[in-house]
Amino acid sequence: MNTYGGRRTQGERDAITVEIGYALCSAAFAAAVLFGALAGPAYLFGLPGGVRDVLVGSGAVLAAVVFFVRVVSVLVRFARGDQPSRSGRTGPGS
């Protein structure tokens, strides 16, 4: 993405779109797993209302934080170009 002020190519726009989709999907998955891990036992074991409310509330807050942090970290890594090497593609030095 070195076209500062210029138009992006179709390939660059596609890469950004895919990366945004990946960031949102992976963040939603991570948040759902965290929420399920915290709030799930409250319903599974039939805990009392106060304990259940605390677990569900903390699960929701932590899931939102994890979602935001994951999206930002993926998009910042993409903008910096810190992409892990993709299998099947070799660099010029290998």
PDB file as gemmi writes it, atoms N, CA and C in Angstrom:
CRYST1    1.000    1.000    1.000  90.00  90.00  90.00 P 1                      
ATOM      1  N   MET A   1       0.821  -1.174   0.000  1.00  0.00           N  
ATOM      2  CA  MET A   1       0.000   0.000   0.000  1.00  0.00           C  
ATOM      3  C   MET A   1       0.871   1.245   0.000  1.00  0.00           C  
ATOM      4  N   ASN A   2       1.711   1.373  -0.978  1.00  0.00           N  
ATOM      5  CA  ASN A   2       2.627   2.498  -1.031  1.00  0.00           C  
ATOM      6  C   ASN A   2       2.157   3.588  -1.970  1.00  0.00           C  
ATOM      7  N   THR A   3       0.894   3.674  -2.206  1.00  0.00           N  
ATOM      8  CA  THR A   3       0.365   4.689  -3.116  1.00  0.00           C  
ATOM      9  C   THR A   3      -0.217   5.832  -2.306  1.00  0.00           C  
ATOM     10  N   TYR A   4       0.631   6.567  -1.626  1.00  0.00           N  
ATOM     11  CA  TYR A   4       0.184   7.660  -0.777  1.00  0.00           C  
ATOM     12  C   TYR A   4      -0.428   8.757  -1.630  1.00  0.00           C  
ATOM     13  N   GLY A   5      -1.692   9.018  -1.434  1.00  0.00           N  
ATOM     14  CA  GLY A   5      -2.375  10.061  -2.166  1.00  0.00           C  
ATOM     15  C   GLY A   5      -2.829   9.642  -3.545  1.00  0.00           C  
ATOM     16  N   GLY A   6      -2.361   8.514  -4.029  1.00  0.00           N  
ATOM     17  CA  GLY A   6      -2.746   8.052  -5.358  1.00  0.00           C  
ATOM     18  C   GLY A   6      -3.881   7.048  -5.295  1.00  0.00           C  
ATOM     19  N   ARG A   7      -4.273   6.600  -6.458  1.00  0.00           N  
ATOM     20  CA  ARG A   7      -5.348   5.597  -6.517  1.00  0.00           C  
ATOM     21  C   ARG A   7      -4.763   4.222  -6.262  1.00  0.00           C  
ATOM     22  N   ARG A   8      -5.538   3.403  -5.592  1.00  0.00           N  
ATOM     23  CA  ARG A   8      -5.113   2.027  -5.335  1.00  0.00           C  
ATOM     24  C   ARG A   8      -5.500   1.157  -6.519  1.00  0.00           C  
ATOM     25  N   THR A   9      -4.693   0.141  -6.738  1.00  0.00           N  
ATOM     26  CA  THR A   9      -5.026  -0.799  -7.798  1.00  0.00           C  
ATOM     27  C   THR A   9      -6.151  -1.715  -7.320  1.00  0.00           C  
ATOM     28  N   GLN A  10      -6.741  -2.432  -8.255  1.00  0.00           N  
ATOM     29  CA  GLN A  10      -7.811  -3.363  -7.893  1.00  0.00           C  
ATOM     30  C   GLN A  10      -7.286  -4.447  -6.963  1.00  0.00           C  
ATOM     31  N   GLY A  11      -6.069  -4.892  -7.189  1.00  0.00           N  
ATOM     32  CA  GLY A  11      -5.471  -5.906  -6.322  1.00  0.00           C  
ATOM     33  C   GLY A  11      -5.294  -5.409  -4.897  1.00  0.00           C  
ATOM     34  N   GLU A  12      -4.885  -4.160  -4.739  1.00  0.00           N  
ATOM     35  CA  GLU A  12      -4.733  -3.590  -3.404  1.00  0.00           C  
ATOM     36  C   GLU A  12      -6.081  -3.446  -2.718  1.00  0.00           C  
ATOM     37  N   ARG A  13      -7.088  -3.021  -3.454  1.00  0.00           N  
ATOM     38  CA  ARG A  13      -8.431  -2.902  -2.865  1.00  0.00           C  
ATOM     39  C   ARG A  13      -8.964  -4.271  -2.466  1.00  0.00           C  
ATOM     40  N   ASP A  14      -8.724  -5.267  -3.300  1.00  0.00           N  
ATOM     41  CA  ASP A  14      -9.160  -6.629  -2.961  1.00  0.00           C  
ATOM     42  C   ASP A  14      -8.448  -7.140  -1.711  1.00  0.00           C  
ATOM     43  N   ALA A  15      -7.150  -6.859  -1.609  1.00  0.00           N  
ATOM     44  CA  ALA A  15      -6.382  -7.310  -0.442  1.00  0.00           C  
ATOM     45  C   ALA A  15      -6.916  -6.653   0.830  1.00  0.00           C  
ATOM     46  N   ILE A  16      -7.240  -5.383   0.761  1.00  0.00           N  
ATOM     47  CA  ILE A  16      -7.789  -4.691   1.928  1.00  0.00           C  
ATOM     48  C   ILE A  16      -9.138  -5.287   2.312  1.00  0.00           C  
ATOM     49  N   THR A  17      -9.979  -5.551   1.315  1.00  0.00           N  
ATOM     50  CA  THR A  17     -11.302  -6.126   1.586  1.00  0.00           C  
ATOM     51  C   THR A  17     -11.182  -7.487   2.243  1.00  0.00           C  
ATOM     52  N   VAL A  18     -10.304  -8.323   1.733  1.00  0.00           N  
ATOM     53  CA  VAL A  18     -10.107  -9.656   2.310  1.00  0.00           C  
ATOM     54  C   VAL A  18      -9.570  -9.544   3.725  1.00  0.00           C  
ATOM     55  N   GLU A  19      -8.643  -8.630   3.950  1.00  0.00           N  
ATOM     56  CA  GLU A  19      -8.056  -8.484   5.279  1.00  0.00           C  
ATOM     57  C   GLU A  19      -9.079  -7.974   6.289  1.00  0.00           C  
ATOM     58  N   ILE A  20      -9.946  -7.061   5.880  1.00  0.00           N  
ATOM     59  CA  ILE A  20     -11.002  -6.576   6.769  1.00  0.00           C  
ATOM     60  C   ILE A  20     -11.957  -7.720   7.106  1.00  0.00           C  
ATOM     61  N   GLY A  21     -12.329  -8.506   6.107  1.00  0.00           N  
ATOM     62  CA  GLY A  21     -13.202  -9.651   6.347  1.00  0.00           C  
ATOM     63  C   GLY A  21     -12.565 -10.653   7.286  1.00  0.00           C  
ATOM     64  N   TYR A  22     -11.279 -10.916   7.096  1.00  0.00           N  
ATOM     65  CA  TYR A  22     -10.564 -11.836   7.978  1.00  0.00           C  
ATOM     66  C   TYR A  22     -10.517 -11.291   9.400  1.00  0.00           C  
ATOM     67  N   ALA A  23     -10.236  -9.998   9.533  1.00  0.00           N  
ATOM     68  CA  ALA A  23     -10.161  -9.390  10.862  1.00  0.00           C  
ATOM     69  C   ALA A  23     -11.493  -9.496  11.586  1.00  0.00           C  
ATOM     70  N   LEU A  24     -12.583  -9.212  10.893  1.00  0.00           N  
ATOM     71  CA  LEU A  24     -13.906  -9.265  11.526  1.00  0.00           C  
ATOM     72  C   LEU A  24     -14.310 -10.692  11.886  1.00  0.00           C  
ATOM     73  N   CYS A  25     -14.072 -11.626  10.980  1.00  0.00           N  
ATOM     74  CA  CYS A  25     -14.458 -13.024  11.252  1.00  0.00           C  
ATOM     75  C   CYS A  25     -13.623 -13.634  12.372  1.00  0.00           C  
ATOM     76  N   SER A  26     -12.328 -13.425  12.336  1.00  0.00           N  
ATOM     77  CA  SER A  26     -11.487 -14.003  13.383  1.00  0.00           C  
ATOM     78  C   SER A  26     -11.770 -13.347  14.731  1.00  0.00           C  
ATOM     79  N   ALA A  27     -12.071 -12.052  14.723  1.00  0.00           N  
ATOM     80  CA  ALA A  27     -12.403 -11.370  15.973  1.00  0.00           C  
ATOM     81  C   ALA A  27     -13.738 -11.857  16.526  1.00  0.00           C  
ATOM     82  N   ALA A  28     -14.714 -12.053  15.650  1.00  0.00           N  
ATOM     83  CA  ALA A  28     -16.016 -12.552  16.107  1.00  0.00           C  
ATOM     84  C   ALA A  28     -15.876 -13.956  16.687  1.00  0.00           C  
ATOM     85  N   PHE A  29     -15.073 -14.794  16.058  1.00  0.00           N  
ATOM     86  CA  PHE A  29     -14.858 -16.148  16.568  1.00  0.00           C  
ATOM     87  C   PHE A  29     -14.174 -16.114  17.938  1.00  0.00           C  
ATOM     88  N   ALA A  30     -13.119 -15.312  18.062  1.00  0.00           N  
ATOM     89  CA  ALA A  30     -12.403 -15.229  19.338  1.00  0.00           C  
ATOM     90  C   ALA A  30     -13.316 -14.694  20.438  1.00  0.00           C  
ATOM     91  N   ALA A  31     -14.122 -13.687  20.115  1.00  0.00           N  
ATOM     92  CA  ALA A  31     -15.032 -13.117  21.111  1.00  0.00           C  
ATOM     93  C   ALA A  31     -16.102 -14.125  21.512  1.00  0.00           C  
ATOM     94  N   ALA A  32     -16.618 -14.881  20.551  1.00  0.00           N  
ATOM     95  CA  ALA A  32     -17.650 -15.874  20.854  1.00  0.00           C  
ATOM     96  C   ALA A  32     -17.098 -16.997  21.729  1.00  0.00           C  
ATOM     97  N   VAL A  33     -15.888 -17.426  21.453  1.00  0.00           N  
ATOM     98  CA  VAL A  33     -15.272 -18.482  22.266  1.00  0.00           C  
ATOM     99  C   VAL A  33     -15.043 -17.982  23.693  1.00  0.00           C  
ATOM    100  N   LEU A  34     -14.543 -16.767  23.825  1.00  0.00           N  
ATOM    101  CA  LEU A  34     -14.316 -16.215  25.159  1.00  0.00           C  
ATOM    102  C   LEU A  34     -15.631 -16.050  25.916  1.00  0.00           C  
ATOM    103  N   PHE A  35     -16.641 -15.525  25.253  1.00  0.00           N  
ATOM    104  CA  PHE A  35     -17.935 -15.349  25.906  1.00  0.00           C  
ATOM    105  C   PHE A  35     -18.507 -16.705  26.331  1.00  0.00           C  
ATOM    106  N   GLY A  36     -18.424 -17.688  25.454  1.00  0.00           N  
ATOM    107  CA  GLY A  36     -18.917 -19.017  25.787  1.00  0.00           C  
ATOM    108  C   GLY A  36     -18.174 -19.648  26.945  1.00  0.00           C  
ATOM    109  N   ALA A  37     -16.864 -19.404  27.005  1.00  0.00           N  
ATOM    110  CA  ALA A  37     -16.073 -19.970  28.099  1.00  0.00           C  
ATOM    111  C   ALA A  37     -16.428 -19.340  29.445  1.00  0.00           C  
ATOM    112  N   LEU A  38     -16.773 -18.064  29.435  1.00  0.00           N  
ATOM    113  CA  LEU A  38     -17.111 -17.397  30.691  1.00  0.00           C  
ATOM    114  C   LEU A  38     -18.576 -17.546  31.070  1.00  0.00           C  
ATOM    115  N   ALA A  39     -19.467 -17.357  30.114  1.00  0.00           N  
ATOM    116  CA  ALA A  39     -20.898 -17.363  30.418  1.00  0.00           C  
ATOM    117  C   ALA A  39     -21.502 -18.761  30.339  1.00  0.00           C  
ATOM    118  N   GLY A  40     -20.899 -19.645  29.589  1.00  0.00           N  
ATOM    119  CA  GLY A  40     -21.438 -20.993  29.424  1.00  0.00           C  
ATOM    120  C   GLY A  40     -21.639 -21.753  30.719  1.00  0.00           C  
ATOM    121  N   PRO A  41     -20.641 -21.812  31.586  1.00  0.00           N  
ATOM    122  CA  PRO A  41     -20.821 -22.536  32.846  1.00  0.00           C  
ATOM    123  C   PRO A  41     -21.946 -21.975  33.719  1.00  0.00           C  
ATOM    124  N   ALA A  42     -22.209 -20.685  33.594  1.00  0.00           N  
ATOM    125  CA  ALA A  42     -23.285 -20.085  34.396  1.00  0.00           C  
ATOM    126  C   ALA A  42     -24.627 -20.717  34.060  1.00  0.00           C  
ATOM    127  N   TYR A  43     -24.835 -21.013  32.798  1.00  0.00           N  
ATOM    128  CA  TYR A  43     -26.096 -21.633  32.373  1.00  0.00           C  
ATOM    129  C   TYR A  43     -26.031 -23.160  32.454  1.00  0.00           C  
ATOM    130  N   LEU A  44     -24.871 -23.710  32.174  1.00  0.00           N  
ATOM    131  CA  LEU A  44     -24.710 -25.155  32.170  1.00  0.00           C  
ATOM    132  C   LEU A  44     -24.919 -25.750  33.566  1.00  0.00           C  
ATOM    133  N   PHE A  45     -24.388 -25.092  34.576  1.00  0.00           N  
ATOM    134  CA  PHE A  45     -24.466 -25.612  35.936  1.00  0.00           C  
ATOM    135  C   PHE A  45     -25.590 -24.981  36.751  1.00  0.00           C  
ATOM    136  N   GLY A  46     -26.385 -24.122  36.135  1.00  0.00           N  
ATOM    137  CA  GLY A  46     -27.515 -23.518  36.826  1.00  0.00           C  
ATOM    138  C   GLY A  46     -27.120 -22.708  38.042  1.00  0.00           C  
ATOM    139  N   LEU A  47     -26.124 -21.865  37.898  1.00  0.00           N  
ATOM    140  CA  LEU A  47     -25.652 -21.055  39.017  1.00  0.00           C  
ATOM    141  C   LEU A  47     -26.711 -20.028  39.413  1.00  0.00           C  
ATOM    142  N   PRO A  48     -26.661 -19.548  40.646  1.00  0.00           N  
ATOM    143  CA  PRO A  48     -27.638 -18.552  41.108  1.00  0.00           C  
ATOM    144  C   PRO A  48     -27.577 -17.272  40.270  1.00  0.00           C  
ATOM    145  N   GLY A  49     -28.652 -16.497  40.322  1.00  0.00           N  
ATOM    146  CA  GLY A  49     -28.804 -15.313  39.483  1.00  0.00           C  
ATOM    147  C   GLY A  49     -27.682 -14.302  39.584  1.00  0.00           C  
ATOM    148  N   GLY A  50     -27.213 -14.015  40.796  1.00  0.00           N  
ATOM    149  CA  GLY A  50     -26.153 -13.020  40.957  1.00  0.00           C  
ATOM    150  C   GLY A  50     -24.846 -13.456  40.321  1.00  0.00           C  
ATOM    151  N   VAL A  51     -24.483 -14.695  40.541  1.00  0.00           N  
ATOM    152  CA  VAL A  51     -23.245 -15.228  39.951  1.00  0.00           C  
ATOM    153  C   VAL A  51     -23.377 -15.289  38.437  1.00  0.00           C  
ATOM    154  N   ARG A  52     -24.546 -15.727  37.966  1.00  0.00           N  
ATOM    155  CA  ARG A  52     -24.777 -15.804  36.518  1.00  0.00           C  
ATOM    156  C   ARG A  52     -24.679 -14.427  35.881  1.00  0.00           C  
ATOM    157  N   ASP A  53     -25.257 -13.413  36.514  1.00  0.00           N  
ATOM    158  CA  ASP A  53     -25.201 -12.056  35.968  1.00  0.00           C  
ATOM    159  C   ASP A  53     -23.768 -11.534  35.882  1.00  0.00           C  
ATOM    160  N   VAL A  54     -22.972 -11.821  36.905  1.00  0.00           N  
ATOM    161  CA  VAL A  54     -21.572 -11.387  36.906  1.00  0.00           C  
ATOM    162  C   VAL A  54     -20.803 -12.083  35.790  1.00  0.00           C  
ATOM    163  N   LEU A  55     -20.989 -13.383  35.639  1.00  0.00           N  
ATOM    164  CA  LEU A  55     -20.267 -14.118  34.593  1.00  0.00           C  
ATOM    165  C   LEU A  55     -20.687 -13.677  33.197  1.00  0.00           C  
ATOM    166  N   VAL A  56     -21.973 -13.492  32.983  1.00  0.00           N  
ATOM    167  CA  VAL A  56     -22.452 -13.060  31.668  1.00  0.00           C  
ATOM    168  C   VAL A  56     -21.988 -11.631  31.377  1.00  0.00           C  
ATOM    169  N   GLY A  57     -22.069 -10.764  32.367  1.00  0.00           N  
ATOM    170  CA  GLY A  57     -21.622  -9.379  32.170  1.00  0.00           C  
ATOM    171  C   GLY A  57     -20.142  -9.283  31.893  1.00  0.00           C  
ATOM    172  N   SER A  58     -19.341  -9.988  32.682  1.00  0.00           N  
ATOM    173  CA  SER A  58     -17.895  -9.950  32.452  1.00  0.00           C  
ATOM    174  C   SER A  58     -17.540 -10.617  31.125  1.00  0.00           C  
ATOM    175  N   GLY A  59     -18.261 -11.667  30.769  1.00  0.00           N  
ATOM    176  CA  GLY A  59     -18.022 -12.305  29.476  1.00  0.00           C  
ATOM    177  C   GLY A  59     -18.324 -11.371  28.317  1.00  0.00           C  
ATOM    178  N   ALA A  60     -19.402 -10.611  28.429  1.00  0.00           N  
ATOM    179  CA  ALA A  60     -19.763  -9.670  27.363  1.00  0.00           C  
ATOM    180  C   ALA A  60     -18.738  -8.554  27.242  1.00  0.00           C  
ATOM    181  N   VAL A  61     -18.303  -8.024  28.372  1.00  0.00           N  
ATOM    182  CA  VAL A  61     -17.318  -6.936  28.338  1.00  0.00           C  
ATOM    183  C   VAL A  61     -15.988  -7.435  27.774  1.00  0.00           C  
ATOM    184  N   LEU A  62     -15.518  -8.570  28.264  1.00  0.00           N  
ATOM    185  CA  LEU A  62     -14.244  -9.107  27.776  1.00  0.00           C  
ATOM    186  C   LEU A  62     -14.329  -9.513  26.305  1.00  0.00           C  
ATOM    187  N   ALA A  63     -15.465 -10.037  25.886  1.00  0.00           N  
ATOM    188  CA  ALA A  63     -15.629 -10.402  24.480  1.00  0.00           C  
ATOM    189  C   ALA A  63     -15.562  -9.165  23.592  1.00  0.00           C  
ATOM    190  N   ALA A  64     -16.163  -8.072  24.023  1.00  0.00           N  
ATOM    191  CA  ALA A  64     -16.101  -6.828  23.246  1.00  0.00           C  
ATOM    192  C   ALA A  64     -14.679  -6.302  23.163  1.00  0.00           C  
ATOM    193  N   VAL A  65     -13.948  -6.389  24.272  1.00  0.00           N  
ATOM    194  CA  VAL A  65     -12.555  -5.931  24.275  1.00  0.00           C  
ATOM    195  C   VAL A  65     -11.706  -6.801  23.354  1.00  0.00           C  
ATOM    196  N   VAL A  66     -11.874  -8.110  23.442  1.00  0.00           N  
ATOM    197  CA  VAL A  66     -11.111  -9.024  22.582  1.00  0.00           C  
ATOM    198  C   VAL A  66     -11.443  -8.779  21.112  1.00  0.00           C  
ATOM    199  N   PHE A  67     -12.709  -8.555  20.798  1.00  0.00           N  
ATOM    200  CA  PHE A  67     -13.105  -8.274  19.422  1.00  0.00           C  
ATOM    201  C   PHE A  67     -12.385  -7.035  18.902  1.00  0.00           C  
ATOM    202  N   PHE A  68     -12.427  -5.959  19.654  1.00  0.00           N  
ATOM    203  CA  PHE A  68     -11.801  -4.711  19.232  1.00  0.00           C  
ATOM    204  C   PHE A  68     -10.292  -4.867  19.081  1.00  0.00           C  
ATOM    205  N   VAL A  69      -9.642  -5.489  20.065  1.00  0.00           N  
ATOM    206  CA  VAL A  69      -8.188  -5.650  20.025  1.00  0.00           C  
ATOM    207  C   VAL A  69      -7.778  -6.521  18.842  1.00  0.00           C  
ATOM    208  N   ARG A  70      -8.539  -7.580  18.573  1.00  0.00           N  
ATOM    209  CA  ARG A  70      -8.201  -8.468  17.454  1.00  0.00           C  
ATOM    210  C   ARG A  70      -8.324  -7.747  16.113  1.00  0.00           C  
ATOM    211  N   VAL A  71      -9.404  -7.003  15.920  1.00  0.00           N  
ATOM    212  CA  VAL A  71      -9.586  -6.276  14.658  1.00  0.00           C  
ATOM    213  C   VAL A  71      -8.458  -5.269  14.463  1.00  0.00           C  
ATOM    214  N   VAL A  72      -8.165  -4.499  15.485  1.00  0.00           N  
ATOM    215  CA  VAL A  72      -7.117  -3.490  15.370  1.00  0.00           C  
ATOM    216  C   VAL A  72      -5.757  -4.139  15.116  1.00  0.00           C  
ATOM    217  N   SER A  73      -5.436  -5.208  15.831  1.00  0.00           N  
ATOM    218  CA  SER A  73      -4.122  -5.821  15.660  1.00  0.00           C  
ATOM    219  C   SER A  73      -3.952  -6.424  14.265  1.00  0.00           C  
ATOM    220  N   VAL A  74      -4.997  -7.042  13.726  1.00  0.00           N  
ATOM    221  CA  VAL A  74      -4.895  -7.612  12.383  1.00  0.00           C  
ATOM    222  C   VAL A  74      -4.729  -6.501  11.344  1.00  0.00           C  
ATOM    223  N   LEU A  75      -5.506  -5.442  11.462  1.00  0.00           N  
ATOM    224  CA  LEU A  75      -5.429  -4.370  10.465  1.00  0.00           C  
ATOM    225  C   LEU A  75      -4.136  -3.571  10.573  1.00  0.00           C  
ATOM    226  N   VAL A  76      -3.623  -3.375  11.774  1.00  0.00           N  
ATOM    227  CA  VAL A  76      -2.339  -2.677  11.927  1.00  0.00           C  
ATOM    228  C   VAL A  76      -1.216  -3.528  11.353  1.00  0.00           C  
ATOM    229  N   ARG A  77      -1.252  -4.823  11.631  1.00  0.00           N  
ATOM    230  CA  ARG A  77      -0.228  -5.719  11.082  1.00  0.00           C  
ATOM    231  C   ARG A  77      -0.270  -5.710   9.559  1.00  0.00           C  
ATOM    232  N   PHE A  78      -1.470  -5.668   8.987  1.00  0.00           N  
ATOM    233  CA  PHE A  78      -1.603  -5.623   7.533  1.00  0.00           C  
ATOM    234  C   PHE A  78      -1.050  -4.311   6.976  1.00  0.00           C  
ATOM    235  N   ALA A  79      -1.355  -3.205   7.634  1.00  0.00           N  
ATOM    236  CA  ALA A  79      -0.893  -1.897   7.151  1.00  0.00           C  
ATOM    237  C   ALA A  79       0.628  -1.789   7.206  1.00  0.00           C  
ATOM    238  N   ARG A  80       1.243  -2.411   8.210  1.00  0.00           N  
ATOM    239  CA  ARG A  80       2.696  -2.384   8.315  1.00  0.00           C  
ATOM    240  C   ARG A  80       3.363  -3.356   7.361  1.00  0.00           C  
ATOM    241  N   GLY A  81       2.627  -4.325   6.876  1.00  0.00           N  
ATOM    242  CA  GLY A  81       3.199  -5.308   5.976  1.00  0.00           C  
ATOM    243  C   GLY A  81       3.826  -6.483   6.687  1.00  0.00           C  
ATOM    244  N   ASP A  82       3.502  -6.690   7.966  1.00  0.00           N  
ATOM    245  CA  ASP A  82       4.057  -7.809   8.737  1.00  0.00           C  
ATOM    246  C   ASP A  82       3.239  -9.071   8.499  1.00  0.00           C  
ATOM    247  N   GLN A  83       3.177  -9.511   7.279  1.00  0.00           N  
ATOM    248  CA  GLN A  83       2.390 -10.692   6.959  1.00  0.00           C  
ATOM    249  C   GLN A  83       3.248 -11.937   7.118  1.00  0.00           C  
ATOM    250  N   PRO A  84       2.691 -12.983   7.711  1.00  0.00           N  
ATOM    251  CA  PRO A  84       3.449 -14.237   7.763  1.00  0.00           C  
ATOM    252  C   PRO A  84       3.618 -14.788   6.353  1.00  0.00           C  
ATOM    253  N   SER A  85       4.698 -15.507   6.148  1.00  0.00           N  
ATOM    254  CA  SER A  85       4.932 -16.061   4.821  1.00  0.00           C  
ATOM    255  C   SER A  85       3.850 -17.087   4.482  1.00  0.00           C  
ATOM    256  N   ARG A  86       3.444 -17.080   3.264  1.00  0.00           N  
ATOM    257  CA  ARG A  86       2.391 -18.003   2.832  1.00  0.00           C  
ATOM    258  C   ARG A  86       3.043 -19.264   2.278  1.00  0.00           C  
ATOM    259  N   SER A  87       2.429 -20.390   2.600  1.00  0.00           N  
ATOM    260  CA  SER A  87       3.000 -21.648   2.142  1.00  0.00           C  
ATOM    261  C   SER A  87       2.936 -21.725   0.626  1.00  0.00           C  
ATOM    262  N   GLY A  88       3.941 -22.306   0.044  1.00  0.00           N  
ATOM    263  CA  GLY A  88       3.979 -22.449  -1.399  1.00  0.00           C  
ATOM    264  C   GLY A  88       4.621 -21.282  -2.111  1.00  0.00           C  
ATOM    265  N   ARG A  89       4.933 -20.244  -1.385  1.00  0.00           N  
ATOM    266  CA  ARG A  89       5.573 -19.075  -1.995  1.00  0.00           C  
ATOM    267  C   ARG A  89       6.937 -18.894  -1.357  1.00  0.00           C  
ATOM    268  N   THR A  90       7.917 -18.769  -2.179  1.00  0.00           N  
ATOM    269  CA  THR A  90       9.266 -18.615  -1.655  1.00  0.00           C  
ATOM    270  C   THR A  90       9.756 -17.211  -1.947  1.00  0.00           C  
ATOM    271  N   GLY A  91      10.574 -16.723  -1.064  1.00  0.00           N  
ATOM    272  CA  GLY A  91      11.149 -15.406  -1.250  1.00  0.00           C  
ATOM    273  C   GLY A  91      12.364 -15.478  -2.160  1.00  0.00           C  
ATOM    274  N   PRO A  92      12.862 -14.330  -2.581  1.00  0.00           N  
ATOM    275  CA  PRO A  92      14.014 -14.323  -3.500  1.00  0.00           C  
ATOM    276  C   PRO A  92      15.278 -14.864  -2.866  1.00  0.00           C  
ATOM    277  N   GLY A  93      15.381 -14.837  -1.550  1.00  0.00           N  
ATOM    278  CA  GLY A  93      16.603 -15.318  -0.893  1.00  0.00           C  
ATOM    279  C   GLY A  93      16.586 -16.790  -0.560  1.00  0.00           C  
ATOM    280  N   SER A  94      15.495 -17.502  -0.864  1.00  0.00           N  
ATOM    281  CA  SER A  94      15.457 -18.906  -0.465  1.00  0.00           C  
ATOM    282  C   SER A  94      15.833 -19.824  -1.585  1.00  0.00           C  
TER     283      SER A  94                                                      
END                                                                             
